[in-house]
Amino acid sequence: MIEFMKKAMDWVLEKEADAAKGCHARPEDIDKQITMIEKKKEALDKQYKENVAELEHILNKLHAIKAESLKCTMQK
C-alpha cells in the first residue's frame, strides 16, 4: 500500500511540474502545499524524537534491571 501511495504521489508531482512548466500552476498554491508538507514533517519529526526518547528510557531501565539480575547470578 505504501508503494502505491509513493507512486501516486510521484504521478501527482509530475503533473504539478508539467503544469508549472506550462505556466498553469500558481505559485501561491504551491506555497500552500509546501507549508502543509513542512508542518507535517515537523509533526513527524517531533513524534519521532518523542518515541526515540521513550525507547531510550525503556532501554535504560532494562539495562538497570539486567544489572540487578546479574548480581543475583554472581552471588550463587
JSON list of N, CA and C in Angstrom, two decimals:
[
{"chain": "A", "resi": 1, "resn": "MET", "atom": "N", "xyz": [0.82, -1.19, 0.00]},
{"chain": "A", "resi": 1, "resn": "MET", "atom": "CA", "xyz": [0.00, 0.00, 0.00]},
{"chain": "A", "resi": 1, "resn": "MET", "atom": "C", "xyz": [0.87, 1.26, 0.00]},
{"chain": "A", "resi": 2, "resn": "ILE", "atom": "N", "xyz": [1.94, 1.23, 0.78]},
{"chain": "A", "resi": 2, "resn": "ILE", "atom": "CA", "xyz": [2.82, 2.40, 0.84]},
{"chain": "A", "resi": 2, "resn": "ILE", "atom": "C", "xyz": [3.45, 2.65, -0.53]},
{"chain": "A", "resi": 3, "resn": "GLU", "atom": "N", "xyz": [3.86, 1.58, -1.19]},
{"chain": "A", "resi": 3, "resn": "GLU", "atom": "CA", "xyz": [4.47, 1.73, -2.52]},
{"chain": "A", "resi": 3, "resn": "GLU", "atom": "C", "xyz": [3.48, 2.36, -3.50]},
{"chain": "A", "resi": 4, "resn": "PHE", "atom": "N", "xyz": [2.22, 1.96, -3.42]},
{"chain": "A", "resi": 4, "resn": "PHE", "atom": "CA", "xyz": [1.18, 2.55, -4.26]},
{"chain": "A", "resi": 4, "resn": "PHE", "atom": "C", "xyz": [1.06, 4.05, -3.99]},
{"chain": "A", "resi": 5, "resn": "MET", "atom": "N", "xyz": [1.06, 4.42, -2.71]},
{"chain": "A", "resi": 5, "resn": "MET", "atom": "CA", "xyz": [0.95, 5.83, -2.35]},
{"chain": "A", "resi": 5, "resn": "MET", "atom": "C", "xyz": [2.14, 6.64, -2.86]},
{"chain": "A", "resi": 6, "resn": "LYS", "atom": "N", "xyz": [3.33, 6.04, -2.78]},
{"chain": "A", "resi": 6, "resn": "LYS", "atom": "CA", "xyz": [4.52, 6.72, -3.30]},
{"chain": "A", "resi": 6, "resn": "LYS", "atom": "C", "xyz": [4.39, 6.97, -4.79]},
{"chain": "A", "resi": 7, "resn": "LYS", "atom": "N", "xyz": [3.95, 5.94, -5.52]},
{"chain": "A", "resi": 7, "resn": "LYS", "atom": "CA", "xyz": [3.80, 6.07, -6.97]},
{"chain": "A", "resi": 7, "resn": "LYS", "atom": "C", "xyz": [2.73, 7.09, -7.31]},
{"chain": "A", "resi": 8, "resn": "ALA", "atom": "N", "xyz": [1.64, 7.08, -6.57]},
{"chain": "A", "resi": 8, "resn": "ALA", "atom": "CA", "xyz": [0.57, 8.05, -6.81]},
{"chain": "A", "resi": 8, "resn": "ALA", "atom": "C", "xyz": [1.07, 9.47, -6.56]},
{"chain": "A", "resi": 9, "resn": "MET", "atom": "N", "xyz": [1.83, 9.66, -5.48]},
{"chain": "A", "resi": 9, "resn": "MET", "atom": "CA", "xyz": [2.35, 10.98, -5.16]},
{"chain": "A", "resi": 9, "resn": "MET", "atom": "C", "xyz": [3.34, 11.44, -6.23]},
{"chain": "A", "resi": 10, "resn": "ASP", "atom": "N", "xyz": [4.19, 10.52, -6.68]},
{"chain": "A", "resi": 10, "resn": "ASP", "atom": "CA", "xyz": [5.13, 10.87, -7.75]},
{"chain": "A", "resi": 10, "resn": "ASP", "atom": "C", "xyz": [4.38, 11.31, -9.01]},
{"chain": "A", "resi": 11, "resn": "TRP", "atom": "N", "xyz": [3.29, 10.59, -9.33]},
{"chain": "A", "resi": 11, "resn": "TRP", "atom": "CA", "xyz": [2.50, 10.94, -10.50]},
{"chain": "A", "resi": 11, "resn": "TRP", "atom": "C", "xyz": [1.89, 12.33, -10.34]},
{"chain": "A", "resi": 12, "resn": "VAL", "atom": "N", "xyz": [1.34, 12.62, -9.17]},
{"chain": "A", "resi": 12, "resn": "VAL", "atom": "CA", "xyz": [0.75, 13.92, -8.91]},
{"chain": "A", "resi": 12, "resn": "VAL", "atom": "C", "xyz": [1.80, 15.02, -9.02]},
{"chain": "A", "resi": 13, "resn": "LEU", "atom": "N", "xyz": [2.98, 14.76, -8.46]},
{"chain": "A", "resi": 13, "resn": "LEU", "atom": "CA", "xyz": [4.04, 15.76, -8.53]},
{"chain": "A", "resi": 13, "resn": "LEU", "atom": "C", "xyz": [4.53, 15.98, -9.96]},
{"chain": "A", "resi": 14, "resn": "GLU", "atom": "N", "xyz": [4.55, 14.92, -10.76]},
{"chain": "A", "resi": 14, "resn": "GLU", "atom": "CA", "xyz": [4.89, 15.08, -12.18]},
{"chain": "A", "resi": 14, "resn": "GLU", "atom": "C", "xyz": [3.89, 15.99, -12.87]},
{"chain": "A", "resi": 15, "resn": "LYS", "atom": "N", "xyz": [2.60, 15.78, -12.58]},
{"chain": "A", "resi": 15, "resn": "LYS", "atom": "CA", "xyz": [1.56, 16.62, -13.19]},
{"chain": "A", "resi": 15, "resn": "LYS", "atom": "C", "xyz": [1.68, 18.06, -12.72]},
{"chain": "A", "resi": 16, "resn": "GLU", "atom": "N", "xyz": [2.02, 18.27, -11.45]},
{"chain": "A", "resi": 16, "resn": "GLU", "atom": "CA", "xyz": [2.25, 19.62, -10.94]},
{"chain": "A", "resi": 16, "resn": "GLU", "atom": "C", "xyz": [3.43, 20.28, -11.66]},
{"chain": "A", "resi": 17, "resn": "ALA", "atom": "N", "xyz": [4.49, 19.50, -11.86]},
{"chain": "A", "resi": 17, "resn": "ALA", "atom": "CA", "xyz": [5.67, 20.04, -12.56]},
{"chain": "A", "resi": 17, "resn": "ALA", "atom": "C", "xyz": [5.32, 20.40, -14.00]},
{"chain": "A", "resi": 18, "resn": "ASP", "atom": "N", "xyz": [4.56, 19.55, -14.65]},
{"chain": "A", "resi": 18, "resn": "ASP", "atom": "CA", "xyz": [4.13, 19.84, -16.03]},
{"chain": "A", "resi": 18, "resn": "ASP", "atom": "C", "xyz": [3.27, 21.10, -16.06]},
{"chain": "A", "resi": 19, "resn": "ALA", "atom": "N", "xyz": [2.38, 21.25, -15.08]},
{"chain": "A", "resi": 19, "resn": "ALA", "atom": "CA", "xyz": [1.55, 22.45, -15.02]},
{"chain": "A", "resi": 19, "resn": "ALA", "atom": "C", "xyz": [2.40, 23.70, -14.81]},
{"chain": "A", "resi": 20, "resn": "ALA", "atom": "N", "xyz": [3.42, 23.59, -13.98]},
{"chain": "A", "resi": 20, "resn": "ALA", "atom": "CA", "xyz": [4.30, 24.73, -13.74]},
{"chain": "A", "resi": 20, "resn": "ALA", "atom": "C", "xyz": [5.07, 25.10, -15.01]},
{"chain": "A", "resi": 21, "resn": "LYS", "atom": "N", "xyz": [5.53, 24.08, -15.73]},
{"chain": "A", "resi": 21, "resn": "LYS", "atom": "CA", "xyz": [6.25, 24.35, -16.98]},
{"chain": "A", "resi": 21, "resn": "LYS", "atom": "C", "xyz": [5.36, 25.03, -18.00]},
{"chain": "A", "resi": 22, "resn": "GLY", "atom": "N", "xyz": [4.08, 24.68, -17.97]},
{"chain": "A", "resi": 22, "resn": "GLY", "atom": "CA", "xyz": [3.14, 25.29, -18.92]},
{"chain": "A", "resi": 22, "resn": "GLY", "atom": "C", "xyz": [2.49, 26.55, -18.38]},
{"chain": "A", "resi": 23, "resn": "CYS", "atom": "N", "xyz": [3.02, 27.06, -17.28]},
{"chain": "A", "resi": 23, "resn": "CYS", "atom": "CA", "xyz": [2.52, 28.28, -16.64]},
{"chain": "A", "resi": 23, "resn": "CYS", "atom": "C", "xyz": [1.06, 28.15, -16.19]},
{"chain": "A", "resi": 24, "resn": "HIS", "atom": "N", "xyz": [0.67, 26.94, -15.76]},
{"chain": "A", "resi": 24, "resn": "HIS", "atom": "CA", "xyz": [-0.70, 26.70, -15.30]},
{"chain": "A", "resi": 24, "resn": "HIS", "atom": "C", "xyz": [-0.76, 26.50, -13.79]},
{"chain": "A", "resi": 25, "resn": "ALA", "atom": "N", "xyz": [0.35, 26.59, -13.09]},
{"chain": "A", "resi": 25, "resn": "ALA", "atom": "CA", "xyz": [0.37, 26.42, -11.64]},
{"chain": "A", "resi": 25, "resn": "ALA", "atom": "C", "xyz": [0.64, 27.78, -11.00]},
{"chain": "A", "resi": 26, "resn": "ARG", "atom": "N", "xyz": [-0.17, 28.09, -10.00]},
{"chain": "A", "resi": 26, "resn": "ARG", "atom": "CA", "xyz": [0.01, 29.36, -9.29]},
{"chain": "A", "resi": 26, "resn": "ARG", "atom": "C", "xyz": [1.02, 29.16, -8.16]},
{"chain": "A", "resi": 27, "resn": "PRO", "atom": "N", "xyz": [2.00, 30.04, -8.08]},
{"chain": "A", "resi": 27, "resn": "PRO", "atom": "CA", "xyz": [3.00, 29.94, -7.00]},
{"chain": "A", "resi": 27, "resn": "PRO", "atom": "C", "xyz": [2.36, 29.94, -5.61]},
{"chain": "A", "resi": 28, "resn": "GLU", "atom": "N", "xyz": [1.26, 30.67, -5.44]},
{"chain": "A", "resi": 28, "resn": "GLU", "atom": "CA", "xyz": [0.59, 30.72, -4.15]},
{"chain": "A", "resi": 28, "resn": "GLU", "atom": "C", "xyz": [0.06, 29.34, -3.74]},
{"chain": "A", "resi": 29, "resn": "ASP", "atom": "N", "xyz": [-0.45, 28.60, -4.72]},
{"chain": "A", "resi": 29, "resn": "ASP", "atom": "CA", "xyz": [-0.95, 27.25, -4.44]},
{"chain": "A", "resi": 29, "resn": "ASP", "atom": "C", "xyz": [0.19, 26.32, -4.05]},
{"chain": "A", "resi": 30, "resn": "ILE", "atom": "N", "xyz": [1.30, 26.46, -4.73]},
{"chain": "A", "resi": 30, "resn": "ILE", "atom": "CA", "xyz": [2.46, 25.63, -4.42]},
{"chain": "A", "resi": 30, "resn": "ILE", "atom": "C", "xyz": [3.00, 25.99, -3.03]},
{"chain": "A", "resi": 31, "resn": "ASP", "atom": "N", "xyz": [2.99, 27.28, -2.70]},
{"chain": "A", "resi": 31, "resn": "ASP", "atom": "CA", "xyz": [3.41, 27.72, -1.36]},
{"chain": "A", "resi": 31, "resn": "ASP", "atom": "C", "xyz": [2.55, 27.09, -0.27]},
{"chain": "A", "resi": 32, "resn": "LYS", "atom": "N", "xyz": [1.25, 27.01, -0.50]},
{"chain": "A", "resi": 32, "resn": "LYS", "atom": "CA", "xyz": [0.34, 26.39, 0.46]},
{"chain": "A", "resi": 32, "resn": "LYS", "atom": "C", "xyz": [0.71, 24.91, 0.65]},
{"chain": "A", "resi": 33, "resn": "GLN", "atom": "N", "xyz": [1.00, 24.24, -0.45]},
{"chain": "A", "resi": 33, "resn": "GLN", "atom": "CA", "xyz": [1.37, 22.83, -0.38]},
{"chain": "A", "resi": 33, "resn": "GLN", "atom": "C", "xyz": [2.69, 22.65, 0.37]},
{"chain": "A", "resi": 34, "resn": "ILE", "atom": "N", "xyz": [3.64, 23.52, 0.08]},
{"chain": "A", "resi": 34, "resn": "ILE", "atom": "CA", "xyz": [4.94, 23.46, 0.77]},
{"chain": "A", "resi": 34, "resn": "ILE", "atom": "C", "xyz": [4.75, 23.66, 2.26]},
{"chain": "A", "resi": 35, "resn": "THR", "atom": "N", "xyz": [3.96, 24.66, 2.64]},
{"chain": "A", "resi": 35, "resn": "THR", "atom": "CA", "xyz": [3.70, 24.93, 4.06]},
{"chain": "A", "resi": 35, "resn": "THR", "atom": "C", "xyz": [3.05, 23.74, 4.73]},
{"chain": "A", "resi": 36, "resn": "MET", "atom": "N", "xyz": [2.07, 23.13, 4.07]},
{"chain": "A", "resi": 36, "resn": "MET", "atom": "CA", "xyz": [1.37, 21.98, 4.63]},
{"chain": "A", "resi": 36, "resn": "MET", "atom": "C", "xyz": [2.34, 20.81, 4.84]},
{"chain": "A", "resi": 37, "resn": "ILE", "atom": "N", "xyz": [3.19, 20.54, 3.87]},
{"chain": "A", "resi": 37, "resn": "ILE", "atom": "CA", "xyz": [4.14, 19.43, 3.98]},
{"chain": "A", "resi": 37, "resn": "ILE", "atom": "C", "xyz": [5.19, 19.73, 5.04]},
{"chain": "A", "resi": 38, "resn": "GLU", "atom": "N", "xyz": [5.65, 20.98, 5.13]},
{"chain": "A", "resi": 38, "resn": "GLU", "atom": "CA", "xyz": [6.63, 21.34, 6.17]},
{"chain": "A", "resi": 38, "resn": "GLU", "atom": "C", "xyz": [6.04, 21.13, 7.56]},
{"chain": "A", "resi": 39, "resn": "LYS", "atom": "N", "xyz": [4.77, 21.50, 7.76]},
{"chain": "A", "resi": 39, "resn": "LYS", "atom": "CA", "xyz": [4.12, 21.30, 9.06]},
{"chain": "A", "resi": 39, "resn": "LYS", "atom": "C", "xyz": [4.00, 19.82, 9.38]},
{"chain": "A", "resi": 40, "resn": "LYS", "atom": "N", "xyz": [3.63, 19.03, 8.38]},
{"chain": "A", "resi": 40, "resn": "LYS", "atom": "CA", "xyz": [3.52, 17.58, 8.57]},
{"chain": "A", "resi": 40, "resn": "LYS", "atom": "C", "xyz": [4.88, 16.99, 8.93]},
{"chain": "A", "resi": 41, "resn": "LYS", "atom": "N", "xyz": [5.92, 17.45, 8.25]},
{"chain": "A", "resi": 41, "resn": "LYS", "atom": "CA", "xyz": [7.28, 16.97, 8.53]},
{"chain": "A", "resi": 41, "resn": "LYS", "atom": "C", "xyz": [7.70, 17.32, 9.95]},
{"chain": "A", "resi": 42, "resn": "GLU", "atom": "N", "xyz": [7.42, 18.55, 10.37]},
{"chain": "A", "resi": 42, "resn": "GLU", "atom": "CA", "xyz": [7.75, 18.97, 11.74]},
{"chain": "A", "resi": 42, "resn": "GLU", "atom": "C", "xyz": [7.03, 18.11, 12.78]},
{"chain": "A", "resi": 43, "resn": "ALA", "atom": "N", "xyz": [5.76, 17.82, 12.53]},
{"chain": "A", "resi": 43, "resn": "ALA", "atom": "CA", "xyz": [4.99, 17.00, 13.45]},
{"chain": "A", "resi": 43, "resn": "ALA", "atom": "C", "xyz": [5.57, 15.59, 13.53]},
{"chain": "A", "resi": 44, "resn": "LEU", "atom": "N", "xyz": [5.93, 15.04, 12.38]},
{"chain": "A", "resi": 44, "resn": "LEU", "atom": "CA", "xyz": [6.52, 13.70, 12.35]},
{"chain": "A", "resi": 44, "resn": "LEU", "atom": "C", "xyz": [7.89, 13.68, 13.03]},
{"chain": "A", "resi": 45, "resn": "ASP", "atom": "N", "xyz": [8.69, 14.73, 12.81]},
{"chain": "A", "resi": 45, "resn": "ASP", "atom": "CA", "xyz": [10.00, 14.84, 13.48]},
{"chain": "A", "resi": 45, "resn": "ASP", "atom": "C", "xyz": [9.82, 14.86, 15.00]},
{"chain": "A", "resi": 46, "resn": "LYS", "atom": "N", "xyz": [8.85, 15.64, 15.47]},
{"chain": "A", "resi": 46, "resn": "LYS", "atom": "CA", "xyz": [8.59, 15.74, 16.91]},
{"chain": "A", "resi": 46, "resn": "LYS", "atom": "C", "xyz": [8.16, 14.38, 17.47]},
{"chain": "A", "resi": 47, "resn": "GLN", "atom": "N", "xyz": [7.24, 13.74, 16.77]},
{"chain": "A", "resi": 47, "resn": "GLN", "atom": "CA", "xyz": [6.75, 12.43, 17.20]},
{"chain": "A", "resi": 47, "resn": "GLN", "atom": "C", "xyz": [7.89, 11.41, 17.22]},
{"chain": "A", "resi": 48, "resn": "TYR", "atom": "N", "xyz": [8.73, 11.45, 16.20]},
{"chain": "A", "resi": 48, "resn": "TYR", "atom": "CA", "xyz": [9.88, 10.54, 16.12]},
{"chain": "A", "resi": 48, "resn": "TYR", "atom": "C", "xyz": [10.80, 10.74, 17.33]},
{"chain": "A", "resi": 49, "resn": "LYS", "atom": "N", "xyz": [11.13, 11.99, 17.61]},
{"chain": "A", "resi": 49, "resn": "LYS", "atom": "CA", "xyz": [12.04, 12.28, 18.73]},
{"chain": "A", "resi": 49, "resn": "LYS", "atom": "C", "xyz": [11.44, 11.85, 20.07]},
{"chain": "A", "resi": 50, "resn": "GLU", "atom": "N", "xyz": [10.13, 12.06, 20.24]},
{"chain": "A", "resi": 50, "resn": "GLU", "atom": "CA", "xyz": [9.48, 11.63, 21.47]},
{"chain": "A", "resi": 50, "resn": "GLU", "atom": "C", "xyz": [9.51, 10.11, 21.60]},
{"chain": "A", "resi": 51, "resn": "ASN", "atom": "N", "xyz": [9.27, 9.42, 20.50]},
{"chain": "A", "resi": 51, "resn": "ASN", "atom": "CA", "xyz": [9.29, 7.95, 20.52]},
{"chain": "A", "resi": 51, "resn": "ASN", "atom": "C", "xyz": [10.68, 7.41, 20.81]},
{"chain": "A", "resi": 52, "resn": "VAL", "atom": "N", "xyz": [11.70, 8.02, 20.21]},
{"chain": "A", "resi": 52, "resn": "VAL", "atom": "CA", "xyz": [13.07, 7.59, 20.46]},
{"chain": "A", "resi": 52, "resn": "VAL", "atom": "C", "xyz": [13.44, 7.84, 21.92]},
{"chain": "A", "resi": 53, "resn": "ALA", "atom": "N", "xyz": [13.03, 8.97, 22.46]},
{"chain": "A", "resi": 53, "resn": "ALA", "atom": "CA", "xyz": [13.32, 9.27, 23.86]},
{"chain": "A", "resi": 53, "resn": "ALA", "atom": "C", "xyz": [12.65, 8.24, 24.78]},
{"chain": "A", "resi": 54, "resn": "GLU", "atom": "N", "xyz": [11.44, 7.85, 24.47]},
{"chain": "A", "resi": 54, "resn": "GLU", "atom": "CA", "xyz": [10.74, 6.85, 25.28]},
{"chain": "A", "resi": 54, "resn": "GLU", "atom": "C", "xyz": [11.44, 5.49, 25.18]},
{"chain": "A", "resi": 55, "resn": "LEU", "atom": "N", "xyz": [11.88, 5.13, 23.99]},
{"chain": "A", "resi": 55, "resn": "LEU", "atom": "CA", "xyz": [12.61, 3.87, 23.83]},
{"chain": "A", "resi": 55, "resn": "LEU", "atom": "C", "xyz": [13.93, 3.90, 24.59]},
{"chain": "A", "resi": 56, "resn": "GLU", "atom": "N", "xyz": [14.62, 5.02, 24.58]},
{"chain": "A", "resi": 56, "resn": "GLU", "atom": "CA", "xyz": [15.86, 5.16, 25.35]},
{"chain": "A", "resi": 56, "resn": "GLU", "atom": "C", "xyz": [15.59, 4.99, 26.84]},
{"chain": "A", "resi": 57, "resn": "HIS", "atom": "N", "xyz": [14.51, 5.57, 27.31]},
{"chain": "A", "resi": 57, "resn": "HIS", "atom": "CA", "xyz": [14.12, 5.45, 28.71]},
{"chain": "A", "resi": 57, "resn": "HIS", "atom": "C", "xyz": [13.88, 3.97, 29.06]},
{"chain": "A", "resi": 58, "resn": "ILE", "atom": "N", "xyz": [13.15, 3.27, 28.21]},
{"chain": "A", "resi": 58, "resn": "ILE", "atom": "CA", "xyz": [12.86, 1.85, 28.44]},
{"chain": "A", "resi": 58, "resn": "ILE", "atom": "C", "xyz": [14.15, 1.03, 28.42]},
{"chain": "A", "resi": 59, "resn": "LEU", "atom": "N", "xyz": [15.01, 1.31, 27.45]},
{"chain": "A", "resi": 59, "resn": "LEU", "atom": "CA", "xyz": [16.28, 0.58, 27.37]},
{"chain": "A", "resi": 59, "resn": "LEU", "atom": "C", "xyz": [17.14, 0.80, 28.62]},
{"chain": "A", "resi": 60, "resn": "ASN", "atom": "N", "xyz": [17.20, 2.02, 29.08]},
{"chain": "A", "resi": 60, "resn": "ASN", "atom": "CA", "xyz": [17.98, 2.31, 30.29]},
{"chain": "A", "resi": 60, "resn": "ASN", "atom": "C", "xyz": [17.44, 1.53, 31.49]},
{"chain": "A", "resi": 61, "resn": "LYS", "atom": "N", "xyz": [16.13, 1.49, 31.63]},
{"chain": "A", "resi": 61, "resn": "LYS", "atom": "CA", "xyz": [15.54, 0.73, 32.73]},
{"chain": "A", "resi": 61, "resn": "LYS", "atom": "C", "xyz": [15.84, -0.76, 32.58]},
{"chain": "A", "resi": 62, "resn": "LEU", "atom": "N", "xyz": [15.73, -1.28, 31.36]},
{"chain": "A", "resi": 62, "resn": "LEU", "atom": "CA", "xyz": [16.01, -2.70, 31.13]},
{"chain": "A", "resi": 62, "resn": "LEU", "atom": "C", "xyz": [17.47, -3.03, 31.44]},
{"chain": "A", "resi": 63, "resn": "HIS", "atom": "N", "xyz": [18.39, -2.15, 31.08]},
{"chain": "A", "resi": 63, "resn": "HIS", "atom": "CA", "xyz": [19.80, -2.38, 31.39]},
{"chain": "A", "resi": 63, "resn": "HIS", "atom": "C", "xyz": [20.03, -2.39, 32.91]},
{"chain": "A", "resi": 64, "resn": "ALA", "atom": "N", "xyz": [19.34, -1.50, 33.62]},
{"chain": "A", "resi": 64, "resn": "ALA", "atom": "CA", "xyz": [19.46, -1.47, 35.08]},
{"chain": "A", "resi": 64, "resn": "ALA", "atom": "C", "xyz": [18.90, -2.75, 35.69]},
{"chain": "A", "resi": 65, "resn": "ILE", "atom": "N", "xyz": [17.78, -3.22, 35.17]},
{"chain": "A", "resi": 65, "resn": "ILE", "atom": "CA", "xyz": [17.18, -4.46, 35.65]},
{"chain": "A", "resi": 65, "resn": "ILE", "atom": "C", "xyz": [18.09, -5.64, 35.39]},
{"chain": "A", "resi": 66, "resn": "LYS", "atom": "N", "xyz": [18.70, -5.66, 34.21]},
{"chain": "A", "resi": 66, "resn": "LYS", "atom": "CA", "xyz": [19.62, -6.73, 33.87]},
{"chain": "A", "resi": 66, "resn": "LYS", "atom": "C", "xyz": [20.82, -6.73, 34.81]},
{"chain": "A", "resi": 67, "resn": "ALA", "atom": "N", "xyz": [21.34, -5.53, 35.10]},
{"chain": "A", "resi": 67, "resn": "ALA", "atom": "CA", "xyz": [22.48, -5.42, 36.01]},
{"chain": "A", "resi": 67, "resn": "ALA", "atom": "C", "xyz": [22.12, -5.99, 37.38]},
{"chain": "A", "resi": 68, "resn": "GLU", "atom": "N", "xyz": [20.92, -5.69, 37.84]},
{"chain": "A", "resi": 68, "resn": "GLU", "atom": "CA", "xyz": [20.47, -6.23, 39.13]},
{"chain": "A", "resi": 68, "resn": "GLU", "atom": "C", "xyz": [20.37, -7.75, 39.08]},
{"chain": "A", "resi": 69, "resn": "SER", "atom": "N", "xyz": [19.85, -8.26, 37.99]},
{"chain": "A", "resi": 69, "resn": "SER", "atom": "CA", "xyz": [19.70, -9.72, 37.88]},
{"chain": "A", "resi": 69, "resn": "SER", "atom": "C", "xyz": [21.05, -10.41, 37.79]},
{"chain": "A", "resi": 70, "resn": "LEU", "atom": "N", "xyz": [22.03, -9.74, 37.18]},
{"chain": "A", "resi": 70, "resn": "LEU", "atom": "CA", "xyz": [23.38, -10.33, 37.11]},
{"chain": "A", "resi": 70, "resn": "LEU", "atom": "C", "xyz": [24.02, -10.43, 38.49]},
{"chain": "A", "resi": 71, "resn": "LYS", "atom": "N", "xyz": [23.70, -9.49, 39.37]},
{"chain": "A", "resi": 71, "resn": "LYS", "atom": "CA", "xyz": [24.23, -9.56, 40.74]},
{"chain": "A", "resi": 71, "resn": "LYS", "atom": "C", "xyz": [23.75, -10.84, 41.42]},
{"chain": "A", "resi": 72, "resn": "CYS", "atom": "N", "xyz": [22.53, -11.23, 41.15]},
{"chain": "A", "resi": 72, "resn": "CYS", "atom": "CA", "xyz": [21.96, -12.44, 41.77]},
{"chain": "A", "resi": 72, "resn": "CYS", "atom": "C", "xyz": [22.66, -13.70, 41.27]},
{"chain": "A", "resi": 73, "resn": "THR", "atom": "N", "xyz": [22.98, -13.74, 40.00]},
{"chain": "A", "resi": 73, "resn": "THR", "atom": "CA", "xyz": [23.63, -14.93, 39.45]},
{"chain": "A", "resi": 73, "resn": "THR", "atom": "C", "xyz": [25.07, -15.02, 39.91]},
{"chain": "A", "resi": 74, "resn": "MET", "atom": "N", "xyz": [25.69, -13.90, 40.20]},
{"chain": "A", "resi": 74, "resn": "MET", "atom": "CA", "xyz": [27.09, -13.91, 40.67]},
{"chain": "A", "resi": 74, "resn": "MET", "atom": "C", "xyz": [27.18, -14.33, 42.12]},
{"chain": "A", "resi": 75, "resn": "GLN", "atom": "N", "xyz": [26.11, -14.10, 42.89]},
{"chain": "A", "resi": 75, "resn": "GLN", "atom": "CA", "xyz": [26.12, -14.45, 44.31]},
{"chain": "A", "resi": 75, "resn": "GLN", "atom": "C", "xyz": [25.91, -15.95, 44.52]},
{"chain": "A", "resi": 76, "resn": "LYS", "atom": "N", "xyz": [25.37, -16.63, 43.54]},
{"chain": "A", "resi": 76, "resn": "LYS", "atom": "CA", "xyz": [25.08, -18.06, 43.72]},
{"chain": "A", "resi": 76, "resn": "LYS", "atom": "C", "xyz": [26.27, -18.93, 43.54]}
]
